Amino acid sequence: MTNEPNTKRVALVTGATGGLGTAMCKKLYDDGYTVVGSYRSQTKADEWKAQMKAEGYDIELFQADVSDFDSCGRMIAAIEEKVGPVDILVNNAGITRDRAFHKMTKEMWDDVIGTNLTSVFNCSRHVIESMIKRNFGRIINISSVNGQRGQFGQANYSAAKAGMHGFTKTLAMEVAQKGITVNTISPGYIGTDMVMAVKEEIRNQIVAQIPLGRLGGTEEVAHLVSFLASDKASFITGANYAINGGQHVA
Ligand code: CAA
């Protein structure tokens, strides 16, 4: 492990306890950042922290409902007080409520837009002024192949994930002169619980459409996050990186 003590940048990964979030936290920790994560469910968070500790990762978790502006504000304030200002924000928290549109409820729409898109405004808004003052920041938004191309049963999810692209491009322009980069990553189907929850028959049909013939690995996405967070990526902003095994080439 290459982690060095506390002289370095602070990285916040929202939705840290999920499959992608966990891989991102570990990779950023291995890179030497002070890593903190957000979580929603206490039981899962306790188990996760114990597991991370057992694996040698010292990662603090902070509770927040990322769909709630004030809850995000309280979380960011707590992180600033305990660890320091956030230098790298990975907007990763996301949920699915898949259903054919004619059966989709307003609640399914609101839940997904709130957690997957409004959350990006909420968390970014609470860190941006401090990033501007310090003349450095990285905001990395985790979108999806299904925000680039649509997917049966995901009108809510695709809309939220597509919305991230407009957000990324605009914010990137606004803060480029302040040492802050804003980028989007669009993973395809990765071997997470979220993807494994899709009915096996449907999932197999989806995998059959991926030229590489397999699901992606969570670490493969984490490596891209690591690169975009690094100083090596300082000329990259407003970009979208697809990582989908060739499933969608645009
Ligand atoms: N394509 C075309 N037609 C489909 C279909 C599909 N993929 N899925 C279902 N249908 C048809 C059904 O055959 C059915 O037709 P009839 O009414 O004529 O019988 C009709 O649509 C309605 O089907 P259901 O009653 O099963 O629809 P539903 O609303 O209950 O839900 C679904 C269907 C669960 C959304 C299913 O389509 C599905 O699981 N789709 C995949 C969703 C998906 O890929 N989710 C990704 C989750 S992971 C993730 O999001 C991570 C990431 O970023 C990639």
PDB file of C-alpha atoms and ligand atoms in Angstrom:
ATOM      1  CA  MET A   1       0.000   0.000   0.000  1.00  0.00           C
ATOM      2  CA  THR A   2       1.384   3.429  -0.946  1.00  0.00           C
ATOM      3  CA  ASN A   3      -0.723   5.484   1.430  1.00  0.00           C
ATOM      4  CA  GLU A   4       1.194   8.230   3.248  1.00  0.00           C
ATOM      5  CA  PRO A   5      -0.006  10.130   6.310  1.00  0.00           C
ATOM      6  CA  ASN A   6      -2.213  13.108   6.326  1.00  0.00           C
ATOM      7  CA  THR A   7      -0.431  15.719   4.216  1.00  0.00           C
ATOM      8  CA  LYS A   8      -2.533  15.299   1.153  1.00  0.00           C
ATOM      9  CA  ARG A   9      -5.671  16.066  -0.683  1.00  0.00           C
ATOM     10  CA  VAL A  10      -9.063  15.027   0.593  1.00  0.00           C
ATOM     11  CA  ALA A  11     -11.245  12.941  -1.720  1.00  0.00           C
ATOM     12  CA  LEU A  12     -14.968  12.477  -1.063  1.00  0.00           C
ATOM     13  CA  VAL A  13     -16.740   9.599  -2.800  1.00  0.00           C
ATOM     14  CA  THR A  14     -20.526   9.658  -2.463  1.00  0.00           C
ATOM     15  CA  GLY A  15     -22.247   6.289  -2.333  1.00  0.00           C
ATOM     16  CA  ALA A  16     -19.003   4.900  -0.980  1.00  0.00           C
ATOM     17  CA  THR A  17     -20.380   1.584   0.229  1.00  0.00           C
ATOM     18  CA  GLY A  18     -21.619   0.394  -3.183  1.00  0.00           C
ATOM     19  CA  GLY A  19     -19.587  -1.702  -5.608  1.00  0.00           C
ATOM     20  CA  LEU A  20     -18.139   1.157  -7.646  1.00  0.00           C
ATOM     21  CA  GLY A  21     -17.800   3.439  -4.612  1.00  0.00           C
ATOM     22  CA  THR A  22     -15.814   0.850  -2.687  1.00  0.00           C
ATOM     23  CA  ALA A  23     -13.376   0.303  -5.550  1.00  0.00           C
ATOM     24  CA  MET A  24     -12.933   4.072  -5.985  1.00  0.00           C
ATOM     25  CA  CYS A  25     -12.307   4.603  -2.259  1.00  0.00           C
ATOM     26  CA  LYS A  26      -9.656   1.879  -2.212  1.00  0.00           C
ATOM     27  CA  LYS A  27      -7.909   3.116  -5.323  1.00  0.00           C
ATOM     28  CA  LEU A  28      -7.822   6.741  -4.157  1.00  0.00           C
ATOM     29  CA  TYR A  29      -6.570   5.595  -0.754  1.00  0.00           C
ATOM     30  CA  ASP A  30      -3.838   3.558  -2.445  1.00  0.00           C
ATOM     31  CA  ASP A  31      -2.975   6.698  -4.431  1.00  0.00           C
ATOM     32  CA  GLY A  32      -2.296   8.502  -1.141  1.00  0.00           C
ATOM     33  CA  TYR A  33      -5.403  10.660  -0.708  1.00  0.00           C
ATOM     34  CA  THR A  34      -7.249  11.115   2.533  1.00  0.00           C
ATOM     35  CA  VAL A  35     -10.453   9.390   1.509  1.00  0.00           C
ATOM     36  CA  VAL A  36     -13.891   9.941   2.995  1.00  0.00           C
ATOM     37  CA  GLY A  37     -17.191   8.557   1.829  1.00  0.00           C
ATOM     38  CA  SER A  38     -20.868   9.260   2.175  1.00  0.00           C
ATOM     39  CA  TYR A  39     -23.417   6.605   3.054  1.00  0.00           C
ATOM     40  CA  ARG A  40     -27.111   6.358   3.660  1.00  0.00           C
ATOM     41  CA  SER A  41     -27.747   3.119   5.583  1.00  0.00           C
ATOM     42  CA  GLN A  42     -26.108   2.775   9.005  1.00  0.00           C
ATOM     43  CA  THR A  43     -26.050  -1.037   9.080  1.00  0.00           C
ATOM     44  CA  LYS A  44     -24.291  -1.265   5.743  1.00  0.00           C
ATOM     45  CA  ALA A  45     -21.872   1.494   6.765  1.00  0.00           C
ATOM     46  CA  ASP A  46     -20.819  -0.298   9.964  1.00  0.00           C
ATOM     47  CA  GLU A  47     -20.160  -3.545   8.101  1.00  0.00           C
ATOM     48  CA  TRP A  48     -18.320  -1.695   5.341  1.00  0.00           C
ATOM     49  CA  LYS A  49     -16.046   0.192   7.738  1.00  0.00           C
ATOM     50  CA  ALA A  50     -15.161  -3.029   9.549  1.00  0.00           C
ATOM     51  CA  GLN A  51     -14.389  -4.728   6.227  1.00  0.00           C
ATOM     52  CA  MET A  52     -12.237  -1.820   5.040  1.00  0.00           C
ATOM     53  CA  LYS A  53     -10.358  -1.739   8.306  1.00  0.00           C
ATOM     54  CA  ALA A  54      -9.695  -5.485   8.056  1.00  0.00           C
ATOM     55  CA  GLU A  55      -8.240  -4.871   4.590  1.00  0.00           C
ATOM     56  CA  GLY A  56      -6.022  -2.023   5.863  1.00  0.00           C
ATOM     57  CA  TYR A  57      -8.075   0.935   4.611  1.00  0.00           C
ATOM     58  CA  ASP A  58      -8.745   3.766   7.035  1.00  0.00           C
ATOM     59  CA  ILE A  59     -11.700   5.504   5.421  1.00  0.00           C
ATOM     60  CA  GLU A  60     -14.074   7.728   7.385  1.00  0.00           C
ATOM     61  CA  LEU A  61     -17.755   7.656   6.458  1.00  0.00           C
ATOM     62  CA  PHE A  62     -20.256  10.513   6.804  1.00  0.00           C
ATOM     63  CA  GLN A  63     -24.015  10.093   6.663  1.00  0.00           C
ATOM     64  CA  ALA A  64     -26.059  12.104   4.168  1.00  0.00           C
ATOM     65  CA  ASP A  65     -29.157  11.902   2.045  1.00  0.00           C
ATOM     66  CA  VAL A  66     -27.520  13.205  -1.118  1.00  0.00           C
ATOM     67  CA  SER A  67     -30.900  14.121  -2.599  1.00  0.00           C
ATOM     68  CA  ASP A  68     -31.331  16.672   0.207  1.00  0.00           C
ATOM     69  CA  PHE A  69     -29.457  19.958  -0.099  1.00  0.00           C
ATOM     70  CA  ASP A  70     -29.225  20.687   3.621  1.00  0.00           C
ATOM     71  CA  SER A  71     -28.198  17.147   4.472  1.00  0.00           C
ATOM     72  CA  CYS A  72     -25.294  17.500   2.005  1.00  0.00           C
ATOM     73  CA  GLY A  73     -24.394  20.842   3.568  1.00  0.00           C
ATOM     74  CA  ARG A  74     -24.206  19.268   7.018  1.00  0.00           C
ATOM     75  CA  MET A  75     -22.083  16.414   5.676  1.00  0.00           C
ATOM     76  CA  ILE A  76     -19.599  18.714   3.911  1.00  0.00           C
ATOM     77  CA  ALA A  77     -19.334  20.921   7.026  1.00  0.00           C
ATOM     78  CA  ALA A  78     -18.605  17.832   9.155  1.00  0.00           C
ATOM     79  CA  ILE A  79     -15.936  16.655   6.690  1.00  0.00           C
ATOM     80  CA  GLU A  80     -14.317  20.100   6.619  1.00  0.00           C
ATOM     81  CA  GLU A  81     -14.221  20.208  10.389  1.00  0.00           C
ATOM     82  CA  LYS A  82     -12.911  16.687  10.921  1.00  0.00           C
ATOM     83  CA  VAL A  83     -10.672  16.102   7.906  1.00  0.00           C
ATOM     84  CA  GLY A  84     -10.343  19.321   5.909  1.00  0.00           C
ATOM     85  CA  PRO A  85     -11.826  20.868   2.772  1.00  0.00           C
ATOM     86  CA  VAL A  86     -12.789  18.545  -0.072  1.00  0.00           C
ATOM     87  CA  ASP A  87     -10.324  18.705  -2.994  1.00  0.00           C
ATOM     88  CA  ILE A  88     -11.761  15.860  -5.043  1.00  0.00           C
ATOM     89  CA  LEU A  89     -15.482  15.182  -5.215  1.00  0.00           C
ATOM     90  CA  VAL A  90     -16.672  12.002  -6.894  1.00  0.00           C
ATOM     91  CA  ASN A  91     -20.440  12.200  -7.407  1.00  0.00           C
ATOM     92  CA  ASN A  92     -21.032   8.470  -7.499  1.00  0.00           C
ATOM     93  CA  ALA A  93     -24.193   7.869  -5.439  1.00  0.00           C
ATOM     94  CA  GLY A  94     -26.944   6.388  -7.553  1.00  0.00           C
ATOM     95  CA  ILE A  95     -29.987   4.136  -7.510  1.00  0.00           C
ATOM     96  CA  THR A  96     -32.236   2.435 -10.025  1.00  0.00           C
ATOM     97  CA  ARG A  97     -36.038   2.170 -10.028  1.00  0.00           C
ATOM     98  CA  ASP A  98     -36.455   0.399 -13.377  1.00  0.00           C
ATOM     99  CA  ARG A  99     -39.926   0.021 -14.892  1.00  0.00           C
ATOM    100  CA  ALA A 100     -41.465   0.426 -18.357  1.00  0.00           C
ATOM    101  CA  PHE A 101     -42.409   4.102 -18.591  1.00  0.00           C
ATOM    102  CA  HIS A 102     -46.163   3.561 -18.760  1.00  0.00           C
ATOM    103  CA  LYS A 103     -45.929   1.866 -15.353  1.00  0.00           C
ATOM    104  CA  MET A 104     -43.330   4.198 -13.811  1.00  0.00           C
ATOM    105  CA  THR A 105     -44.687   6.082 -10.789  1.00  0.00           C
ATOM    106  CA  LYS A 106     -43.909   9.685  -9.922  1.00  0.00           C
ATOM    107  CA  GLU A 107     -42.140   8.400  -6.836  1.00  0.00           C
ATOM    108  CA  MET A 108     -39.819   6.245  -8.978  1.00  0.00           C
ATOM    109  CA  TRP A 109     -39.056   9.291 -11.111  1.00  0.00           C
ATOM    110  CA  ASP A 110     -38.471  11.614  -8.158  1.00  0.00           C
ATOM    111  CA  ASP A 111     -36.293   9.119  -6.262  1.00  0.00           C
ATOM    112  CA  VAL A 112     -33.958   8.589  -9.192  1.00  0.00           C
ATOM    113  CA  ILE A 113     -33.748  12.240 -10.266  1.00  0.00           C
ATOM    114  CA  GLY A 114     -33.165  13.254  -6.641  1.00  0.00           C
ATOM    115  CA  THR A 115     -30.495  10.702  -5.804  1.00  0.00           C
ATOM    116  CA  ASN A 116     -28.727  10.578  -9.154  1.00  0.00           C
ATOM    117  CA  LEU A 117     -28.939  14.152 -10.462  1.00  0.00           C
ATOM    118  CA  THR A 118     -30.043  16.671  -7.827  1.00  0.00           C
ATOM    119  CA  SER A 119     -27.361  15.120  -5.616  1.00  0.00           C
ATOM    120  CA  VAL A 120     -24.742  16.299  -8.100  1.00  0.00           C
ATOM    121  CA  PHE A 121     -25.934  19.880  -7.683  1.00  0.00           C
ATOM    122  CA  ASN A 122     -26.188  19.469  -3.904  1.00  0.00           C
ATOM    123  CA  CYS A 123     -22.709  18.106  -3.257  1.00  0.00           C
ATOM    124  CA  SER A 124     -20.936  20.199  -5.901  1.00  0.00           C
ATOM    125  CA  ARG A 125     -22.598  23.402  -4.711  1.00  0.00           C
ATOM    126  CA  HIS A 126     -21.407  22.830  -1.156  1.00  0.00           C
ATOM    127  CA  VAL A 127     -17.744  22.305  -2.155  1.00  0.00           C
ATOM    128  CA  ILE A 128     -17.320  24.692  -5.072  1.00  0.00           C
ATOM    129  CA  GLU A 129     -16.768  27.952  -3.191  1.00  0.00           C
ATOM    130  CA  SER A 130     -13.997  26.426  -1.107  1.00  0.00           C
ATOM    131  CA  MET A 131     -12.408  24.930  -4.247  1.00  0.00           C
ATOM    132  CA  ILE A 132     -12.530  28.339  -5.945  1.00  0.00           C
ATOM    133  CA  LYS A 133     -10.883  29.995  -2.929  1.00  0.00           C
ATOM    134  CA  ARG A 134      -8.130  27.368  -2.858  1.00  0.00           C
ATOM    135  CA  ASN A 135      -7.704  27.460  -6.642  1.00  0.00           C
ATOM    136  CA  PHE A 136      -7.873  23.683  -6.970  1.00  0.00           C
ATOM    137  CA  GLY A 137     -10.553  21.065  -7.374  1.00  0.00           C
ATOM    138  CA  ARG A 138     -11.652  17.955  -9.175  1.00  0.00           C
ATOM    139  CA  ILE A 139     -15.292  17.065  -9.680  1.00  0.00           C
ATOM    140  CA  ILE A 140     -15.896  13.682 -11.260  1.00  0.00           C
ATOM    141  CA  ASN A 141     -19.486  12.746 -12.077  1.00  0.00           C
ATOM    142  CA  ILE A 142     -20.318   9.075 -12.499  1.00  0.00           C
ATOM    143  CA  SER A 143     -22.909   8.847 -15.252  1.00  0.00           C
ATOM    144  CA  SER A 144     -23.756   5.754 -17.335  1.00  0.00           C
ATOM    145  CA  VAL A 145     -23.800   4.342 -20.840  1.00  0.00           C
ATOM    146  CA  ASN A 146     -27.570   4.547 -20.407  1.00  0.00           C
ATOM    147  CA  GLY A 147     -27.334   8.325 -20.132  1.00  0.00           C
ATOM    148  CA  GLN A 148     -25.717   8.330 -23.563  1.00  0.00           C
ATOM    149  CA  ARG A 149     -28.073   5.942 -25.331  1.00  0.00           C
ATOM    150  CA  GLY A 150     -31.215   5.101 -23.286  1.00  0.00           C
ATOM    151  CA  GLN A 151     -32.337   1.718 -21.998  1.00  0.00           C
ATOM    152  CA  PHE A 152     -35.727   0.002 -21.847  1.00  0.00           C
ATOM    153  CA  GLY A 153     -37.139   0.535 -18.341  1.00  0.00           C
ATOM    154  CA  GLN A 154     -34.851   3.426 -17.422  1.00  0.00           C
ATOM    155  CA  ALA A 155     -36.512   6.690 -18.481  1.00  0.00           C
ATOM    156  CA  ASN A 156     -35.785   8.094 -15.014  1.00  0.00           C
ATOM    157  CA  TYR A 157     -32.217   6.796 -14.774  1.00  0.00           C
ATOM    158  CA  SER A 158     -31.280   7.721 -18.349  1.00  0.00           C
ATOM    159  CA  ALA A 159     -32.674  11.229 -17.865  1.00  0.00           C
ATOM    160  CA  ALA A 160     -30.686  11.721 -14.664  1.00  0.00           C
ATOM    161  CA  LYS A 161     -27.485  10.338 -16.147  1.00  0.00           C
ATOM    162  CA  ALA A 162     -27.868  12.375 -19.352  1.00  0.00           C
ATOM    163  CA  GLY A 163     -28.465  15.474 -17.211  1.00  0.00           C
ATOM    164  CA  MET A 164     -25.028  15.052 -15.696  1.00  0.00           C
ATOM    165  CA  HIS A 165     -23.404  15.711 -19.066  1.00  0.00           C
ATOM    166  CA  GLY A 166     -24.942  19.179 -19.371  1.00  0.00           C
ATOM    167  CA  PHE A 167     -24.013  19.933 -15.785  1.00  0.00           C
ATOM    168  CA  THR A 168     -20.411  18.814 -16.327  1.00  0.00           C
ATOM    169  CA  LYS A 169     -19.934  20.829 -19.510  1.00  0.00           C
ATOM    170  CA  THR A 170     -21.342  24.038 -18.036  1.00  0.00           C
ATOM    171  CA  LEU A 171     -19.607  23.872 -14.675  1.00  0.00           C
ATOM    172  CA  ALA A 172     -16.330  22.980 -16.409  1.00  0.00           C
ATOM    173  CA  MET A 173     -16.542  26.229 -18.392  1.00  0.00           C
ATOM    174  CA  GLU A 174     -17.430  28.301 -15.342  1.00  0.00           C
ATOM    175  CA  VAL A 175     -14.567  27.129 -13.117  1.00  0.00           C
ATOM    176  CA  ALA A 176     -11.803  26.374 -15.623  1.00  0.00           C
ATOM    177  CA  GLN A 177      -9.910  29.526 -14.648  1.00  0.00           C
ATOM    178  CA  LYS A 178     -10.017  28.543 -10.987  1.00  0.00           C
ATOM    179  CA  GLY A 179      -7.892  25.407 -11.215  1.00  0.00           C
ATOM    180  CA  ILE A 180     -10.948  23.165 -11.057  1.00  0.00           C
ATOM    181  CA  THR A 181     -11.728  20.448 -13.576  1.00  0.00           C
ATOM    182  CA  VAL A 182     -15.138  18.848 -13.998  1.00  0.00           C
ATOM    183  CA  ASN A 183     -15.537  15.608 -15.931  1.00  0.00           C
ATOM    184  CA  THR A 184     -17.967  12.761 -16.429  1.00  0.00           C
ATOM    185  CA  ILE A 185     -17.323   9.041 -16.580  1.00  0.00           C
ATOM    186  CA  SER A 186     -19.955   6.880 -18.251  1.00  0.00           C
ATOM    187  CA  PRO A 187     -19.531   3.269 -17.182  1.00  0.00           C
ATOM    188  CA  GLY A 188     -21.330   0.532 -19.037  1.00  0.00           C
ATOM    189  CA  TYR A 189     -22.453  -2.656 -17.322  1.00  0.00           C
ATOM    190  CA  ILE A 190     -20.081  -3.315 -14.430  1.00  0.00           C
ATOM    191  CA  GLY A 191     -20.203  -6.346 -12.125  1.00  0.00           C
ATOM    192  CA  THR A 192     -21.955  -4.587  -9.229  1.00  0.00           C
ATOM    193  CA  ASP A 193     -25.002  -5.531  -7.126  1.00  0.00           C
ATOM    194  CA  MET A 194     -26.989  -2.975  -9.147  1.00  0.00           C
ATOM    195  CA  VAL A 195     -26.299  -4.795 -12.404  1.00  0.00           C
ATOM    196  CA  MET A 196     -26.628  -8.251 -10.822  1.00  0.00           C
ATOM    197  CA  ALA A 197     -30.145  -7.213  -9.695  1.00  0.00           C
ATOM    198  CA  VAL A 198     -31.251  -7.149 -13.356  1.00  0.00           C
ATOM    199  CA  LYS A 199     -33.040 -10.425 -14.201  1.00  0.00           C
ATOM    200  CA  GLU A 200     -30.488 -12.972 -15.353  1.00  0.00           C
ATOM    201  CA  GLU A 201     -32.166 -13.524 -18.712  1.00  0.00           C
ATOM    202  CA  ILE A 202     -32.190  -9.787 -19.483  1.00  0.00           C
ATOM    203  CA  ARG A 203     -28.652  -9.341 -18.173  1.00  0.00           C
ATOM    204  CA  ASN A 204     -27.410 -12.122 -20.434  1.00  0.00           C
ATOM    205  CA  GLN A 205     -29.038 -10.410 -23.414  1.00  0.00           C
ATOM    206  CA  ILE A 206     -27.273  -7.170 -22.456  1.00  0.00           C
ATOM    207  CA  VAL A 207     -23.861  -8.835 -22.045  1.00  0.00           C
ATOM    208  CA  ALA A 208     -24.345 -10.395 -25.479  1.00  0.00           C
ATOM    209  CA  GLN A 209     -24.421  -6.834 -26.898  1.00  0.00           C
ATOM    210  CA  ILE A 210     -21.045  -5.918 -25.372  1.00  0.00           C
ATOM    211  CA  PRO A 211     -18.270  -6.448 -27.944  1.00  0.00           C
ATOM    212  CA  LEU A 212     -15.794  -7.320 -25.194  1.00  0.00           C
ATOM    213  CA  GLY A 213     -18.204 -10.069 -24.125  1.00  0.00           C
ATOM    214  CA  ARG A 214     -18.148  -9.443 -20.374  1.00  0.00           C
ATOM    215  CA  LEU A 215     -19.173  -7.100 -17.595  1.00  0.00           C
ATOM    216  CA  GLY A 216     -16.646  -4.462 -16.589  1.00  0.00           C
ATOM    217  CA  GLY A 217     -14.700  -4.643 -13.335  1.00  0.00           C
ATOM    218  CA  THR A 218     -15.183  -2.048 -10.617  1.00  0.00           C
ATOM    219  CA  GLU A 219     -11.406  -1.480 -10.458  1.00  0.00           C
ATOM    220  CA  GLU A 220     -11.389  -0.625 -14.156  1.00  0.00           C
ATOM    221  CA  VAL A 221     -13.649   2.339 -13.446  1.00  0.00           C
ATOM    222  CA  ALA A 222     -11.692   3.215 -10.290  1.00  0.00           C
ATOM    223  CA  HIS A 223      -8.481   3.540 -12.321  1.00  0.00           C
ATOM    224  CA  LEU A 224     -10.131   6.110 -14.556  1.00  0.00           C
ATOM    225  CA  VAL A 225     -11.336   8.067 -11.520  1.00  0.00           C
ATOM    226  CA  SER A 226      -7.796   7.958 -10.156  1.00  0.00           C
ATOM    227  CA  PHE A 227      -6.407   9.350 -13.405  1.00  0.00           C
ATOM    228  CA  LEU A 228      -8.952  12.180 -13.640  1.00  0.00           C
ATOM    229  CA  ALA A 229      -8.263  13.117 -10.012  1.00  0.00           C
ATOM    230  CA  SER A 230      -4.534  13.339 -10.596  1.00  0.00           C
ATOM    231  CA  ASP A 231      -2.386  16.304 -11.628  1.00  0.00           C
ATOM    232  CA  LYS A 232      -1.683  14.462 -14.883  1.00  0.00           C
ATOM    233  CA  ALA A 233      -5.265  15.181 -15.943  1.00  0.00           C
ATOM    234  CA  SER A 234      -5.146  18.929 -15.342  1.00  0.00           C
ATOM    235  CA  PHE A 235      -5.817  19.834 -19.011  1.00  0.00           C
ATOM    236  CA  ILE A 236      -8.897  17.599 -19.200  1.00  0.00           C
ATOM    237  CA  THR A 237     -12.153  19.304 -18.372  1.00  0.00           C
ATOM    238  CA  GLY A 238     -15.747  19.177 -19.581  1.00  0.00           C
ATOM    239  CA  ALA A 239     -15.059  15.721 -20.997  1.00  0.00           C
ATOM    240  CA  ASN A 240     -16.974  12.467 -20.879  1.00  0.00           C
ATOM    241  CA  TYR A 241     -15.085   9.189 -20.669  1.00  0.00           C
ATOM    242  CA  ALA A 242     -16.984   6.113 -21.833  1.00  0.00           C
ATOM    243  CA  ILE A 243     -15.912   2.824 -20.259  1.00  0.00           C
ATOM    244  CA  ASN A 244     -18.323   0.238 -21.574  1.00  0.00           C
ATOM    245  CA  GLY A 245     -16.506  -2.583 -23.374  1.00  0.00           C
ATOM    246  CA  GLY A 246     -17.573  -1.160 -26.735  1.00  0.00           C
ATOM    247  CA  GLN A 247     -21.305  -1.463 -26.004  1.00  0.00           C
ATOM    248  CA  HIS A 248     -21.885   2.099 -27.156  1.00  0.00           C
ATOM    249  CA  VAL A 249     -19.467   4.008 -29.336  1.00  0.00           C
ATOM    250  CA  ALA A 250     -20.320   7.639 -29.940  1.00  0.00           C
TER     251      ALA A 250
HETATM  252  N1  CAA B   1     -36.826  -4.618 -24.663  1.00  0.00           N
HETATM  253  C1  CAA B   1     -38.022  -4.676 -25.301  1.00  0.00           C
HETATM  254  N2  CAA B   1     -39.168  -5.037 -24.691  1.00  0.00           N
HETATM  255  C2  CAA B   1     -39.098  -5.337 -23.386  1.00  0.00           C
HETATM  256  C3  CAA B   1     -37.899  -5.288 -22.666  1.00  0.00           C
HETATM  257  C4  CAA B   1     -36.732  -4.911 -23.366  1.00  0.00           C
HETATM  258  N3  CAA B   1     -35.542  -4.852 -22.756  1.00  0.00           N
HETATM  259  N4  CAA B   1     -38.152  -5.632 -21.378  1.00  0.00           N
HETATM  260  C5  CAA B   1     -39.468  -5.894 -21.303  1.00  0.00           C
HETATM  261  N5  CAA B   1     -40.026  -5.723 -22.513  1.00  0.00           N
HETATM  262  C6  CAA B   1     -41.421  -5.870 -22.866  1.00  0.00           C
HETATM  263  C7  CAA B   1     -42.016  -7.105 -22.216  1.00  0.00           C
HETATM  264  O1  CAA B   1     -41.837  -8.224 -23.054  1.00  0.00           O
HETATM  265  C8  CAA B   1     -43.465  -6.713 -22.040  1.00  0.00           C
HETATM  266  O2  CAA B   1     -44.142  -6.837 -23.260  1.00  0.00           O
HETATM  267  P1  CAA B   1     -45.675  -7.274 -23.263  1.00  0.00           P
HETATM  268  O3  CAA B   1     -46.391  -6.223 -22.443  1.00  0.00           O
HETATM  269  O4  CAA B   1     -46.018  -7.264 -24.705  1.00  0.00           O
HETATM  270  O5  CAA B   1     -45.702  -8.608 -22.599  1.00  0.00           O
HETATM  271  C9  CAA B   1     -43.379  -5.206 -21.757  1.00  0.00           C
HETATM  272  O6  CAA B   1     -42.135  -4.765 -22.305  1.00  0.00           O
HETATM  273  C10 CAA B   1     -43.418  -4.897 -20.290  1.00  0.00           C
HETATM  274  O7  CAA B   1     -42.501  -5.776 -19.642  1.00  0.00           O
HETATM  275  P2  CAA B   1     -42.498  -5.932 -18.101  1.00  0.00           P
HETATM  276  O8  CAA B   1     -43.883  -6.066 -17.580  1.00  0.00           O
HETATM  277  O9  CAA B   1     -41.490  -6.972 -17.700  1.00  0.00           O
HETATM  278  O10 CAA B   1     -41.937  -4.506 -17.746  1.00  0.00           O
HETATM  279  P3  CAA B   1     -41.537  -3.949 -16.364  1.00  0.00           P
HETATM  280  O11 CAA B   1     -41.967  -2.548 -16.329  1.00  0.00           O
HETATM  281  O12 CAA B   1     -41.954  -4.815 -15.237  1.00  0.00           O
HETATM  282  O13 CAA B   1     -39.954  -3.936 -16.346  1.00  0.00           O
HETATM  283  C11 CAA B   1     -37.719  -4.137 -16.811  1.00  0.00           C
HETATM  284  C12 CAA B   1     -39.129  -4.413 -17.324  1.00  0.00           C
HETATM  285  C13 CAA B   1     -37.551  -4.677 -15.386  1.00  0.00           C
HETATM  286  C14 CAA B   1     -37.402  -2.661 -16.787  1.00  0.00           C
HETATM  287  C15 CAA B   1     -36.789  -4.884 -17.739  1.00  0.00           C
HETATM  288  O14 CAA B   1     -36.989  -4.397 -19.028  1.00  0.00           O
HETATM  289  C16 CAA B   1     -35.366  -4.695 -17.393  1.00  0.00           C
HETATM  290  O15 CAA B   1     -34.857  -5.232 -16.406  1.00  0.00           O
HETATM  291  N6  CAA B   1     -34.633  -3.946 -18.227  1.00  0.00           N
HETATM  292  C17 CAA B   1     -33.225  -3.732 -18.035  1.00  0.00           C
HETATM  293  C18 CAA B   1     -33.021  -2.519 -17.206  1.00  0.00           C
HETATM  294  C19 CAA B   1     -31.555  -2.279 -17.059  1.00  0.00           C
HETATM  295  O16 CAA B   1     -30.727  -2.509 -17.925  1.00  0.00           O
HETATM  296  N7  CAA B   1     -31.186  -1.776 -15.915  1.00  0.00           N
HETATM  297  C20 CAA B   1     -29.809  -1.497 -15.653  1.00  0.00           C
HETATM  298  C21 CAA B   1     -29.593  -1.565 -14.191  1.00  0.00           C
HETATM  299  S1  CAA B   1     -27.867  -1.412 -13.824  1.00  0.00           S
HETATM  300  C22 CAA B   1     -27.507   0.161 -14.208  1.00  0.00           C
HETATM  301  O17 CAA B   1     -28.342   0.970 -14.470  1.00  0.00           O
HETATM  302  C23 CAA B   1     -26.056   0.496 -14.194  1.00  0.00           C
HETATM  303  C24 CAA B   1     -25.674   1.185 -15.432  1.00  0.00           C
HETATM  304  O18 CAA B   1     -25.454   2.386 -15.394  1.00  0.00           O
HETATM  305  C25 CAA B   1     -25.519   0.426 -16.671  1.00  0.00           C
END
